[in-house]
mmCIF file of C-alpha atoms in Angstrom:
data_model
loop_
_atom_site.group_PDB
_atom_site.id
_atom_site.type_symbol
_atom_site.label_atom_id
_atom_site.label_comp_id
_atom_site.label_asym_id
_atom_site.label_seq_id
_atom_site.Cartn_x
_atom_site.Cartn_y
_atom_site.Cartn_z
ATOM 1 C CA MET U 786 80.661 -69.213 -201.262
ATOM 2 C CA GLY U 787 78.799 -66.780 -203.505
ATOM 3 C CA PHE U 788 75.497 -68.639 -203.111
ATOM 4 C CA LYS U 789 75.790 -68.695 -199.294
ATOM 5 C CA LYS U 790 76.399 -64.936 -199.231
ATOM 6 C CA VAL U 791 73.325 -64.284 -201.379
ATOM 7 C CA ILE U 792 71.158 -66.509 -199.168
ATOM 8 C CA GLY U 793 72.585 -64.790 -196.078
ATOM 9 C CA LYS U 794 71.763 -61.346 -197.451
ATOM 10 C CA ILE U 795 68.230 -62.447 -198.364
ATOM 11 C CA PHE U 796 67.747 -63.877 -194.875
ATOM 12 C CA GLN U 797 69.045 -60.651 -193.296
ATOM 13 C CA ALA U 798 66.713 -58.551 -195.468
ATOM 14 C CA ILE U 799 63.729 -60.692 -194.432
ATOM 15 C CA THR U 800 64.716 -60.392 -190.765
ATOM 16 C CA ASN U 801 65.009 -56.593 -191.078
ATOM 17 C CA LEU U 802 61.618 -56.456 -192.785
ATOM 18 C CA GLU U 803 60.010 -58.533 -190.022
ATOM 19 C CA GLU U 804 61.471 -56.225 -187.357
ATOM 20 C CA LYS U 805 60.141 -53.145 -189.177
ATOM 21 C CA ILE U 806 56.687 -54.693 -189.501
ATOM 22 C CA GLU U 807 56.637 -55.615 -185.805
ATOM 23 C CA PHE U 808 57.776 -52.093 -184.870
ATOM 24 C CA ASN U 809 55.101 -50.466 -187.016
ATOM 25 C CA GLN U 810 52.309 -52.674 -185.661
ATOM 26 C CA ARG U 811 53.307 -52.273 -182.032
ATOM 27 C CA PHE U 812 53.403 -48.476 -181.806
ATOM 28 C CA THR U 813 51.460 -45.672 -183.430
ATOM 29 C CA GLN U 814 53.156 -43.205 -185.727
ATOM 30 C CA SER U 815 53.132 -40.521 -183.016
ATOM 31 C CA GLU U 816 54.794 -42.947 -180.560
ATOM 32 C CA ILE U 817 57.442 -43.801 -183.153
ATOM 33 C CA ASN U 818 58.056 -40.086 -183.731
ATOM 34 C CA GLU U 819 58.367 -39.529 -179.968
ATOM 35 C CA ILE U 820 60.905 -42.346 -179.669
ATOM 36 C CA LEU U 821 62.946 -40.951 -182.542
ATOM 37 C CA SER U 822 62.838 -37.362 -181.288
ATOM 38 C CA ASN U 823 63.844 -38.178 -177.683
ATOM 39 C CA SER U 824 66.497 -40.794 -178.423
ATOM 40 C CA LYS U 825 70.177 -40.082 -178.721
ATOM 41 C CA ALA U 826 71.582 -40.961 -182.134
ATOM 42 C CA GLU U 827 74.314 -43.186 -180.693
ATOM 43 C CA ASN U 828 71.714 -45.239 -178.780
ATOM 44 C CA MET U 829 69.499 -46.007 -181.775
ATOM 45 C CA ARG U 830 71.463 -49.185 -182.485
ATOM 46 C CA TYR U 831 69.855 -50.716 -179.361
ATOM 47 C CA LEU U 832 66.300 -50.102 -180.555
ATOM 48 C CA VAL U 833 65.773 -53.604 -181.954
ATOM 49 C CA ASP U 834 67.030 -55.231 -178.734
ATOM 50 C CA LEU U 835 64.637 -53.128 -176.658
ATOM 51 C CA LEU U 836 61.692 -53.908 -178.927
ATOM 52 C CA LYS U 837 62.155 -57.596 -178.181
ATOM 53 C CA ILE U 838 61.069 -56.933 -174.578
ATOM 54 C CA GLN U 839 57.427 -57.972 -174.424
ATOM 55 C CA ASN U 840 55.794 -55.450 -172.094
ATOM 56 C CA ILE U 841 57.859 -52.427 -173.027
ATOM 57 C CA SER U 842 55.987 -49.270 -173.986
ATOM 58 C CA ALA U 843 56.992 -46.505 -176.355
ATOM 59 C CA PHE U 844 57.625 -44.268 -173.339
ATOM 60 C CA ASP U 845 60.007 -46.847 -171.830
ATOM 61 C CA VAL U 846 61.895 -47.258 -175.108
ATOM 62 C CA SER U 847 62.158 -43.494 -175.501
ATOM 63 C CA TYR U 848 63.383 -43.106 -171.918
ATOM 64 C CA ILE U 849 66.029 -45.834 -172.223
ATOM 65 C CA LEU U 850 67.323 -44.558 -175.564
ATOM 66 C CA SER U 851 67.687 -41.053 -174.100
ATOM 67 C CA LEU U 852 70.083 -42.236 -171.366
ATOM 68 C CA ASP U 853 73.750 -41.241 -171.275
ATOM 69 C CA ASN U 854 76.461 -43.895 -171.618
ATOM 70 C CA LEU U 855 74.183 -46.680 -172.841
ATOM 71 C CA SER U 856 76.145 -49.776 -173.892
ATOM 72 C CA GLU U 857 75.499 -53.321 -175.056
ATOM 73 C CA SER U 858 76.066 -54.699 -171.557
ATOM 74 C CA LYS U 859 73.619 -52.204 -170.047
ATOM 75 C CA VAL U 860 70.980 -53.055 -172.643
ATOM 76 C CA GLU U 861 71.534 -56.751 -171.921
ATOM 77 C CA THR U 862 71.053 -56.001 -168.207
ATOM 78 C CA ILE U 863 67.768 -54.243 -168.994
ATOM 79 C CA VAL U 864 66.639 -57.247 -171.046
ATOM 80 C CA GLN U 865 67.602 -59.653 -168.229
ATOM 81 C CA ALA U 866 65.862 -57.518 -165.618
ATOM 82 C CA SER U 867 62.691 -57.270 -167.676
ATOM 83 C CA LYS U 868 62.459 -61.062 -167.645
ATOM 84 C CA LEU U 869 62.358 -60.933 -163.829
ATOM 85 C CA TYR U 870 59.323 -58.661 -163.795
ATOM 86 C CA SER U 871 56.152 -60.447 -162.766
ATOM 87 C CA SER U 872 52.989 -58.409 -163.079
ATOM 88 C CA GLU U 873 51.343 -60.455 -160.311
ATOM 89 C CA GLU U 874 54.082 -59.610 -157.809
ATOM 90 C CA PHE U 875 54.633 -55.975 -158.709
ATOM 91 C CA THR U 876 51.109 -54.887 -159.629
ATOM 92 C CA SER U 877 49.864 -55.962 -156.204
ATOM 93 C CA GLN U 878 52.255 -53.338 -154.795
ATOM 94 C CA GLY U 879 51.182 -50.688 -157.282
ATOM 95 C CA GLN U 880 54.288 -50.953 -159.455
ATOM 96 C CA THR U 881 53.881 -51.034 -163.207
ATOM 97 C CA PHE U 882 56.379 -52.345 -165.722
ATOM 98 C CA SER U 883 57.393 -48.729 -166.416
ATOM 99 C CA ASP U 884 58.107 -48.222 -162.700
ATOM 100 C CA PHE U 885 60.265 -51.333 -162.705
ATOM 101 C CA ILE U 886 62.170 -50.237 -165.835
ATOM 102 C CA SER U 887 62.744 -46.816 -164.223
ATOM 103 C CA LYS U 888 64.254 -48.524 -161.171
ATOM 104 C CA VAL U 889 66.449 -50.670 -163.411
ATOM 105 C CA CYS U 890 67.684 -47.596 -165.301
ATOM 106 C CA ALA U 891 68.333 -45.677 -162.074
ATOM 107 C CA ASN U 892 70.619 -48.509 -160.941
ATOM 108 C CA LEU U 893 72.058 -49.471 -164.319
ATOM 109 C CA ASP U 894 75.647 -48.609 -163.404
ATOM 110 C CA MET U 895 75.611 -51.019 -160.441
ATOM 111 C CA LEU U 896 73.594 -53.883 -161.953
ATOM 112 C CA ASN U 897 75.145 -57.002 -163.423
ATOM 113 C CA SER U 898 74.305 -60.675 -163.768
ATOM 114 C CA SER U 899 75.531 -61.458 -160.233
ATOM 115 C CA ASN U 900 73.195 -59.061 -158.424
ATOM 116 C CA ILE U 901 70.169 -58.829 -160.721
ATOM 117 C CA ASP U 902 68.179 -61.334 -158.621
ATOM 118 C CA TYR U 903 68.886 -59.276 -155.490
ATOM 119 C CA PHE U 904 67.704 -56.208 -157.346
ATOM 120 C CA LYS U 905 64.320 -57.807 -157.954
ATOM 121 C CA GLU U 906 63.946 -58.497 -154.244
ATOM 122 C CA LEU U 907 64.899 -54.901 -153.430
ATOM 123 C CA ALA U 908 62.429 -53.566 -155.973
ATOM 124 C CA LEU U 909 59.693 -55.683 -154.380
ATOM 125 C CA LEU U 910 60.584 -54.662 -150.829
ATOM 126 C CA ARG U 911 61.242 -50.992 -151.373
ATOM 127 C CA ASN U 912 58.427 -49.620 -153.463
ATOM 128 C CA GLU U 913 59.148 -45.942 -152.840
ATOM 129 C CA LEU U 914 62.902 -45.988 -153.565
ATOM 130 C CA TYR U 915 64.503 -45.937 -156.979
ATOM 131 C CA ASP U 916 68.218 -45.692 -156.253
ATOM 132 C CA PHE U 917 69.688 -48.851 -154.696
ATOM 133 C CA THR U 918 73.328 -47.950 -155.374
ATOM 134 C CA ALA U 919 74.453 -48.301 -151.754
ATOM 135 C CA LEU U 920 72.641 -51.603 -151.305
ATOM 136 C CA LEU U 921 73.935 -53.090 -154.552
ATOM 137 C CA LYS U 922 77.554 -52.485 -153.530
ATOM 138 C CA ASN U 923 77.288 -55.341 -151.028
ATOM 139 C CA PRO U 924 74.884 -57.918 -152.500
ATOM 140 C CA THR U 925 75.423 -60.513 -149.744
ATOM 141 C CA GLN U 926 73.733 -58.334 -147.137
ATOM 142 C CA ILE U 927 71.051 -56.799 -149.321
ATOM 143 C CA LEU U 928 68.158 -59.055 -148.459
ATOM 144 C CA GLN U 929 69.029 -59.295 -144.767
ATOM 145 C CA LYS U 930 68.939 -55.504 -144.330
ATOM 146 C CA ALA U 931 65.924 -54.991 -146.567
ATOM 147 C CA GLN U 932 63.879 -57.743 -144.940
ATOM 148 C CA HIS U 933 64.840 -56.544 -141.478
ATOM 149 C CA LYS U 934 63.518 -53.047 -142.190
ATOM 150 C CA GLU U 935 60.437 -54.212 -144.104
ATOM 151 C CA ASN U 936 59.102 -57.036 -141.960
ATOM 152 C CA PHE U 937 55.612 -55.639 -141.552
ATOM 153 C CA GLY U 938 53.144 -54.193 -144.013
ATOM 154 C CA PHE U 939 52.003 -51.652 -141.410
ATOM 155 C CA VAL U 940 54.643 -49.899 -139.378
ATOM 156 C CA ARG U 941 52.281 -47.928 -137.183
ATOM 157 C CA ILE U 942 48.624 -48.684 -136.501
ATOM 158 C CA LEU U 943 46.555 -46.196 -134.548
ATOM 159 C CA VAL U 944 43.473 -47.575 -132.828
ATOM 160 C CA ASP U 945 40.742 -45.246 -131.767
#
């Protein structure tokens, strides 16, 4: 038992060291300071989970860690949602990863594993909106309503 505990502690120390190295290489010292200054102390425990998201910027991390009522399930939802982001789909509409993360955070109270796929479709269809609370309450009709209102790229075309 004693040997397994020692090996476990050594493994944990190496893992912590790797995470610190990755954190230091990914962001500049000023970005790290900004994250630390804007984050709430109780949310700092989620920092490592957020850093595992590939495209996340220091601004995004700082924004997420400054949110009220952040929990493990909400952080897991953010991680799941970030996996749905496709730069090819969203960039063509002018939406960056930061825009997508902002939409996720605006709807964090309503998002869960059952409606996260619908959320992606809403985010693609409704570029200008950030709050989908009303639409996420009834996920079976989300796409029908959204697609009905957003059938055409141009709503009004004026010909001279």
